[in-house]
mmCIF file of C-alpha atoms in Angstrom:
data_model
loop_
_atom_site.group_PDB
_atom_site.id
_atom_site.type_symbol
_atom_site.label_atom_id
_atom_site.label_comp_id
_atom_site.label_asym_id
_atom_site.label_seq_id
_atom_site.Cartn_x
_atom_site.Cartn_y
_atom_site.Cartn_z
ATOM 1 C CA MET A 1 -59.850 77.227 146.710
ATOM 2 C CA ARG A 2 -57.760 76.147 144.453
ATOM 3 C CA MET A 3 -56.535 79.941 143.268
ATOM 4 C CA HIS A 4 -55.877 80.520 146.758
ATOM 5 C CA HIS A 5 -53.880 77.325 146.683
ATOM 6 C CA LEU A 6 -51.776 78.685 143.717
ATOM 7 C CA SER A 7 -50.832 81.473 145.042
ATOM 8 C CA THR A 8 -49.755 81.066 148.355
ATOM 9 C CA THR A 9 -47.945 78.376 146.521
ATOM 10 C CA ALA A 10 -46.410 80.735 143.844
ATOM 11 C CA PHE A 11 -45.670 83.173 146.919
ATOM 12 C CA LEU A 12 -43.485 80.800 148.460
ATOM 13 C CA ALA A 13 -41.583 79.533 145.161
ATOM 14 C CA LEU A 14 -40.710 83.375 144.943
ATOM 15 C CA VAL A 15 -39.897 84.061 148.155
ATOM 16 C CA LEU A 16 -37.537 80.819 148.090
ATOM 17 C CA ALA A 17 -35.963 81.555 144.706
ATOM 18 C CA ARG A 18 -35.078 85.300 145.941
ATOM 19 C CA ALA A 19 -33.369 84.004 148.691
ATOM 20 C CA PRO A 20 -30.254 82.808 148.340
ATOM 21 C CA VAL A 21 -30.186 85.944 145.377
ATOM 22 C CA ALA A 22 -30.580 88.565 148.134
ATOM 23 C CA ALA A 23 -28.140 86.490 150.396
ATOM 24 C CA ALA A 24 -25.462 86.826 147.395
ATOM 25 C CA ALA A 25 -25.956 90.422 147.313
ATOM 26 C CA GLU A 26 -24.339 90.253 151.193
ATOM 27 C CA PRO A 27 -20.789 91.151 150.884
ATOM 28 C CA PRO A 28 -19.282 88.075 153.194
ATOM 29 C CA SER A 29 -17.469 89.076 156.500
ATOM 30 C CA LEU A 30 -14.056 89.641 156.355
ATOM 31 C CA PRO A 31 -12.246 87.640 159.658
ATOM 32 C CA PRO A 32 -11.343 89.350 162.220
ATOM 33 C CA ALA A 33 -7.518 89.496 161.097
ATOM 34 C CA ALA A 34 -8.732 90.346 157.351
ATOM 35 C CA ARG A 35 -10.446 93.836 159.310
ATOM 36 C CA GLU A 36 -7.442 94.740 160.694
ATOM 37 C CA ALA A 37 -5.331 95.098 158.167
ATOM 38 C CA ASP A 38 -4.734 98.891 157.083
ATOM 39 C CA ILE A 39 -2.672 102.113 156.682
ATOM 40 C CA GLU A 40 -3.168 105.228 158.583
ATOM 41 C CA GLU A 41 -1.148 107.630 156.302
ATOM 42 C CA ARG A 42 1.317 109.802 158.762
ATOM 43 C CA LEU A 43 2.855 111.414 155.529
ATOM 44 C CA GLY A 44 5.500 114.076 156.782
ATOM 45 C CA SER A 45 6.378 111.870 159.765
ATOM 46 C CA ALA A 46 9.080 110.643 161.082
ATOM 47 C CA ILE A 47 10.410 106.886 161.832
ATOM 48 C CA ASP A 48 12.543 106.262 164.656
ATOM 49 C CA THR A 49 15.720 105.379 162.635
ATOM 50 C CA ALA A 50 17.665 103.560 166.206
ATOM 51 C CA LEU A 51 15.539 100.853 166.310
ATOM 52 C CA PRO A 52 17.762 97.640 165.950
ATOM 53 C CA PHE A 53 17.369 95.218 163.138
ATOM 54 C CA THR A 54 19.100 92.205 162.004
ATOM 55 C CA ASP A 55 19.747 91.587 158.824
ATOM 56 C CA MET A 56 20.455 88.593 156.477
ATOM 57 C CA ASP A 57 23.761 88.388 157.190
ATOM 58 C CA GLY A 58 23.061 88.255 161.213
ATOM 59 C CA ARG A 59 24.360 91.656 162.170
ATOM 60 C CA ARG A 60 22.878 94.050 164.338
ATOM 61 C CA ALA A 61 22.142 97.015 163.664
ATOM 62 C CA PRO A 62 19.662 100.672 163.979
ATOM 63 C CA LEU A 63 17.521 101.806 160.497
ATOM 64 C CA ALA A 64 19.725 105.155 160.831
ATOM 65 C CA GLU A 65 22.398 102.686 159.072
ATOM 66 C CA HIS A 66 20.383 102.664 156.018
ATOM 67 C CA PHE A 67 19.687 106.653 156.224
ATOM 68 C CA ASP A 68 22.364 108.582 154.866
ATOM 69 C CA GLY A 69 20.770 111.984 154.706
ATOM 70 C CA ARG A 70 20.989 111.660 150.664
ATOM 71 C CA ARG A 71 19.536 108.923 149.081
ATOM 72 C CA PRO A 72 16.128 108.850 149.182
ATOM 73 C CA VAL A 73 14.560 104.525 150.611
ATOM 74 C CA LEU A 74 11.685 102.653 149.490
ATOM 75 C CA LEU A 75 10.671 100.216 151.952
ATOM 76 C CA VAL A 76 8.364 97.088 151.921
ATOM 77 C CA LEU A 77 7.136 95.874 154.891
ATOM 78 C CA ALA A 78 6.763 91.854 154.206
ATOM 79 C CA TYR A 79 7.198 88.960 156.010
ATOM 80 C CA TYR A 80 9.306 86.362 154.085
ATOM 81 C CA ARG A 81 6.886 82.952 154.277
ATOM 82 C CA CYS A 82 4.121 84.555 153.159
ATOM 83 C CA PRO A 83 2.792 82.658 149.991
ATOM 84 C CA THR A 84 0.963 85.660 148.114
ATOM 85 C CA LEU A 85 0.810 88.936 148.264
ATOM 86 C CA CYS A 86 4.355 89.973 149.684
ATOM 87 C CA GLY A 87 5.846 88.069 146.762
ATOM 88 C CA LEU A 88 3.692 90.391 144.817
ATOM 89 C CA VAL A 89 4.631 93.262 145.964
ATOM 90 C CA LEU A 90 8.608 92.673 145.922
ATOM 91 C CA ARG A 91 7.775 90.982 141.982
ATOM 92 C CA GLY A 92 6.008 94.216 141.197
ATOM 93 C CA LEU A 93 8.201 96.548 142.635
ATOM 94 C CA VAL A 94 11.286 95.209 141.539
ATOM 95 C CA ALA A 95 9.594 95.250 137.845
ATOM 96 C CA GLY A 96 8.736 98.839 138.569
ATOM 97 C CA MET A 97 12.837 99.228 139.441
ATOM 98 C CA ALA A 98 14.049 97.714 136.168
ATOM 99 C CA LYS A 99 13.189 100.406 134.089
ATOM 100 C CA LEU A 100 13.487 103.431 136.276
ATOM 101 C CA ASP A 101 16.711 105.651 134.990
ATOM 102 C CA TYR A 102 17.801 105.903 138.754
ATOM 103 C CA ARG A 103 20.322 103.098 140.417
ATOM 104 C CA LEU A 104 19.865 101.205 143.118
ATOM 105 C CA GLY A 105 22.459 102.052 145.510
ATOM 106 C CA GLU A 106 23.673 105.262 143.830
ATOM 107 C CA ASP A 107 20.066 106.935 143.197
ATOM 108 C CA TYR A 108 18.270 105.691 146.005
ATOM 109 C CA ARG A 109 18.029 102.897 148.095
ATOM 110 C CA ALA A 110 15.827 99.982 148.896
ATOM 111 C CA LEU A 111 15.013 98.188 152.720
ATOM 112 C CA THR A 112 12.504 94.907 153.021
ATOM 113 C CA VAL A 113 12.121 94.746 157.392
ATOM 114 C CA SER A 114 10.109 91.374 158.139
ATOM 115 C CA PHE A 115 7.150 91.668 160.349
ATOM 116 C CA ASP A 116 6.898 88.440 160.915
ATOM 117 C CA PRO A 117 9.181 87.732 164.300
ATOM 118 C CA ARG A 118 10.077 84.037 162.816
ATOM 119 C CA ASP A 119 11.546 85.158 160.402
ATOM 120 C CA THR A 120 15.732 84.462 160.698
ATOM 121 C CA PRO A 121 18.438 85.960 158.620
ATOM 122 C CA ALA A 122 18.762 82.936 156.653
ATOM 123 C CA THR A 123 14.861 83.365 155.458
ATOM 124 C CA ALA A 124 15.859 87.082 154.549
ATOM 125 C CA ALA A 125 18.735 85.697 152.625
ATOM 126 C CA ARG A 126 16.812 83.833 150.567
ATOM 127 C CA LYS A 127 14.417 86.517 149.664
ATOM 128 C CA ARG A 128 16.983 89.186 148.953
ATOM 129 C CA THR A 129 18.230 86.505 146.705
ATOM 130 C CA ALA A 130 15.185 86.443 144.600
ATOM 131 C CA ALA A 131 14.527 89.877 144.273
ATOM 132 C CA LEU A 132 18.324 90.810 143.744
ATOM 133 C CA SER A 133 18.280 88.235 141.135
ATOM 134 C CA ALA A 134 14.729 89.722 139.068
ATOM 135 C CA LEU A 135 16.708 92.601 139.420
ATOM 136 C CA GLY A 136 19.265 91.084 137.418
ATOM 137 C CA LEU A 137 22.063 92.121 140.431
ATOM 138 C CA ALA A 138 23.044 88.471 141.416
ATOM 139 C CA GLY A 139 26.424 88.676 141.122
ATOM 140 C CA ALA A 140 27.781 89.294 144.255
ATOM 141 C CA PRO A 141 26.310 92.291 145.476
ATOM 142 C CA THR A 142 26.797 94.278 149.057
ATOM 143 C CA PRO A 143 25.257 93.980 152.467
ATOM 144 C CA GLU A 144 24.115 97.651 151.389
ATOM 145 C CA THR A 145 22.280 97.036 148.327
ATOM 146 C CA TRP A 146 18.766 96.119 149.289
ATOM 147 C CA PRO A 147 19.400 95.083 152.606
ATOM 148 C CA PHE A 148 16.550 92.694 154.557
ATOM 149 C CA LEU A 149 15.887 92.607 157.429
ATOM 150 C CA THR A 150 13.820 90.759 160.718
ATOM 151 C CA GLY A 151 13.720 92.213 163.973
ATOM 152 C CA ALA A 152 12.101 91.249 167.473
ATOM 153 C CA LEU A 153 8.057 91.466 167.818
ATOM 154 C CA PRO A 154 8.733 95.365 170.011
ATOM 155 C CA GLU A 155 11.012 97.402 167.592
ATOM 156 C CA ILE A 156 8.260 95.135 164.203
ATOM 157 C CA ARG A 157 6.107 97.125 166.368
ATOM 158 C CA ALA A 158 6.912 99.726 166.509
ATOM 159 C CA LEU A 159 8.484 100.470 163.124
ATOM 160 C CA ALA A 160 4.716 99.205 161.560
ATOM 161 C CA GLY A 161 3.453 102.199 164.254
ATOM 162 C CA ASP A 162 5.389 105.183 162.690
ATOM 163 C CA LEU A 163 4.415 104.302 159.505
ATOM 164 C CA GLY A 164 0.914 103.624 160.422
ATOM 165 C CA PHE A 165 1.586 99.680 159.180
ATOM 166 C CA ARG A 166 -1.725 97.684 160.220
ATOM 167 C CA PHE A 167 -0.990 94.354 160.157
ATOM 168 C CA ALA A 168 -3.129 91.143 161.966
ATOM 169 C CA TYR A 169 -1.870 87.282 162.674
ATOM 170 C CA ASP A 170 -4.511 84.841 161.470
ATOM 171 C CA PRO A 171 -4.007 81.892 163.734
ATOM 172 C CA GLN A 172 -6.671 79.623 161.787
ATOM 173 C CA THR A 173 -3.973 80.168 158.106
ATOM 174 C CA GLU A 174 -0.899 80.821 160.708
ATOM 175 C CA GLN A 175 -0.561 84.422 158.031
ATOM 176 C CA TYR A 176 -0.263 87.573 158.861
ATOM 177 C CA ALA A 177 -3.545 89.942 156.757
ATOM 178 C CA HIS A 178 -1.310 93.257 155.853
ATOM 179 C CA PRO A 179 -2.010 95.594 153.158
ATOM 180 C CA ALA A 180 0.316 95.815 150.151
ATOM 181 C CA ALA A 181 2.512 99.429 149.912
ATOM 182 C CA VAL A 182 5.321 100.219 149.331
ATOM 183 C CA PHE A 183 6.691 103.425 152.024
ATOM 184 C CA VAL A 184 9.348 106.118 150.182
ATOM 185 C CA LEU A 185 11.044 107.808 152.506
ATOM 186 C CA THR A 186 12.974 111.196 152.672
ATOM 187 C CA PRO A 187 16.938 110.013 153.111
ATOM 188 C CA GLN A 188 16.193 111.706 157.158
ATOM 189 C CA GLY A 189 13.396 108.915 157.351
ATOM 190 C CA ARG A 190 10.086 111.176 157.265
ATOM 191 C CA ILE A 191 7.323 109.751 155.404
ATOM 192 C CA SER A 192 7.397 111.447 151.910
ATOM 193 C CA ARG A 193 4.730 109.381 149.926
ATOM 194 C CA ILE A 194 2.802 105.946 150.425
ATOM 195 C CA LEU A 195 2.235 103.966 146.921
ATOM 196 C CA TYR A 196 -0.021 101.667 146.846
ATOM 197 C CA GLY A 197 -1.573 97.927 145.276
ATOM 198 C CA ILE A 198 0.816 95.467 143.684
ATOM 199 C CA GLU A 199 2.096 97.292 140.343
ATOM 200 C CA PHE A 200 4.426 100.576 140.907
ATOM 201 C CA SER A 201 5.331 102.121 137.458
ATOM 202 C CA PRO A 202 8.492 103.578 136.703
ATOM 203 C CA LEU A 203 6.223 107.408 136.477
ATOM 204 C CA ASP A 204 5.382 106.975 140.311
ATOM 205 C CA LEU A 205 8.876 105.553 141.256
ATOM 206 C CA ARG A 206 10.855 108.191 139.431
ATOM 207 C CA LEU A 207 8.493 111.137 140.733
ATOM 208 C CA SER A 208 7.829 109.553 144.334
ATOM 209 C CA LEU A 209 11.694 109.424 144.796
ATOM 210 C CA LEU A 210 12.220 112.979 143.119
ATOM 211 C CA GLU A 211 9.816 114.363 145.688
ATOM 212 C CA ALA A 212 11.250 112.610 148.254
ATOM 213 C CA SER A 213 15.148 114.033 147.534
ATOM 214 C CA ARG A 214 14.084 117.453 147.184
ATOM 215 C CA GLY A 215 15.261 117.331 143.884
ATOM 216 C CA GLN A 216 18.521 116.054 144.888
ATOM 217 C CA ILE A 217 18.163 113.539 142.368
ATOM 218 C CA GLY A 218 17.793 113.408 138.757
ATOM 219 C CA THR A 219 18.561 115.601 135.798
ATOM 220 C CA PRO A 220 17.360 119.322 136.142
ATOM 221 C CA LEU A 221 14.802 118.318 133.051
ATOM 222 C CA GLU A 222 13.166 115.976 135.698
ATOM 223 C CA ARG A 223 13.344 118.679 138.171
ATOM 224 C CA VAL A 224 11.162 120.640 136.082
ATOM 225 C CA LEU A 225 8.509 117.915 135.373
ATOM 226 C CA MET A 226 7.914 117.271 138.881
ATOM 227 C CA THR A 227 6.617 120.558 139.074
ATOM 228 C CA CYS A 228 3.921 119.387 136.440
ATOM 229 C CA TYR A 229 2.976 116.863 138.069
ATOM 230 C CA ARG A 230 1.535 115.502 141.393
ATOM 231 C CA TYR A 231 0.254 113.386 143.837
ATOM 232 C CA ASP A 232 -3.985 112.769 143.230
ATOM 233 C CA PRO A 233 -5.093 110.799 146.271
ATOM 234 C CA ALA A 234 -7.860 109.778 144.827
ATOM 235 C CA SER A 235 -6.184 107.750 141.972
ATOM 236 C CA ARG A 236 -3.200 107.244 144.021
ATOM 237 C CA ARG A 237 -1.186 108.084 140.917
ATOM 238 C CA TYR A 238 0.599 110.751 139.979
ATOM 239 C CA GLY A 239 -0.790 113.329 137.138
ATOM 240 C CA PRO A 240 -0.601 115.604 135.435
ATOM 241 C CA TYR A 241 -0.950 119.057 137.278
ATOM 242 C CA VAL A 242 -2.718 121.897 134.886
ATOM 243 C CA ALA A 243 -1.181 124.579 137.452
ATOM 244 C CA GLY A 244 2.099 123.559 136.856
ATOM 245 C CA PHE A 245 2.181 123.128 132.897
ATOM 246 C CA LEU A 246 0.422 126.483 133.106
ATOM 247 C CA ARG A 247 3.389 128.091 135.060
ATOM 248 C CA LEU A 248 5.768 126.367 132.725
ATOM 249 C CA GLY A 249 4.013 127.694 129.730
ATOM 250 C CA GLY A 250 3.946 131.343 131.332
ATOM 251 C CA ALA A 251 7.812 131.031 132.125
ATOM 252 C CA ALA A 252 8.134 129.766 127.709
ATOM 253 C CA ILE A 253 6.378 132.551 126.591
ATOM 254 C CA LEU A 254 7.971 135.226 128.745
ATOM 255 C CA ALA A 255 11.798 133.575 127.766
ATOM 256 C CA TRP A 256 10.509 133.825 124.182
ATOM 257 C CA VAL A 257 9.565 137.994 124.752
ATOM 258 C CA ALA A 258 12.036 138.293 126.808
ATOM 259 C CA ALA A 259 14.554 136.777 123.819
ATOM 260 C CA VAL A 260 12.389 138.897 121.255
ATOM 261 C CA VAL A 261 12.801 141.830 122.947
ATOM 262 C CA ALA A 262 17.095 141.533 123.422
ATOM 263 C CA PHE A 263 17.369 140.613 119.968
ATOM 264 C CA PHE A 264 15.259 143.567 118.471
ATOM 265 C CA GLY A 265 17.189 145.692 120.671
ATOM 266 C CA TRP A 266 20.461 144.324 119.479
ATOM 267 C CA GLN A 267 19.360 145.040 115.954
ATOM 268 C CA GLY A 268 18.595 148.633 117.260
ATOM 269 C CA ARG A 269 22.109 149.210 118.345
ATOM 270 C CA GLN A 270 23.709 147.683 115.539
ATOM 271 C CA ARG A 271 21.336 149.763 113.268
ATOM 272 C CA ARG A 272 22.419 153.384 115.221
ATOM 273 C CA ARG A 273 25.894 152.103 114.782
ATOM 274 C CA LEU A 274 26.008 151.704 111.051
ATOM 275 C CA GLU A 275 24.501 155.597 110.817
ATOM 276 C CA ARG A 276 26.926 156.784 112.955
ATOM 277 C CA ALA A 277 29.403 154.642 111.332
ATOM 278 C CA ARG A 278 28.467 156.878 107.981
#
């Protein structure tokens, strides 16, 4: 009888001891707002550049003003009182831009749009000043140098919908749940690439801007480099493209063979010329 009691006691102790472990193994459920935050990739789709937004100086204008048909655009959706993630995305983008060979405003443009309708031109101006200061461009920048925009909820939802950017407001924390990403747009306002995370390498930024511009920016060497790198959706990074390297190597071999043939042809002509001269 005592052995049975001990076995029962041991069994209950084992169950109770394993219960916290089992509970800990179950992932905590996300808040409803966090479950809605996501990005639906819509590469190649165009945003509605007729949507009006207000810049940090209080001037209201359509998005088309920020697309000139020549320079690609780095677009960030962020809200200016965000305590963590938006600031991390902007700091990561600034760090990557600071190491770029391309010049902001000359080779490409940058644009930040708040998805919080409560943001004002004043909060946009403060956030813009901080970003430009970190980039070393605090000295009297022109309004075209990385504008920070605010807007009304209908226009915000329309732009976010065009980009596939899903966010949700959490009334308990009075904050927004949202993904972390930078959209790389063509000079005409089409989605060329989406760079995810809070760190953006100069290589990813350079190649995505080169890709978005279709070779209109960058040096001839960089355009050749573009054929050797491809965006990997799995790693969400640009990486070496074997076929590109093979094509480049094949082209180099063909050029070398052509040069050798041309040299021997020239040498033969020179020899025949000397023989006729004798």
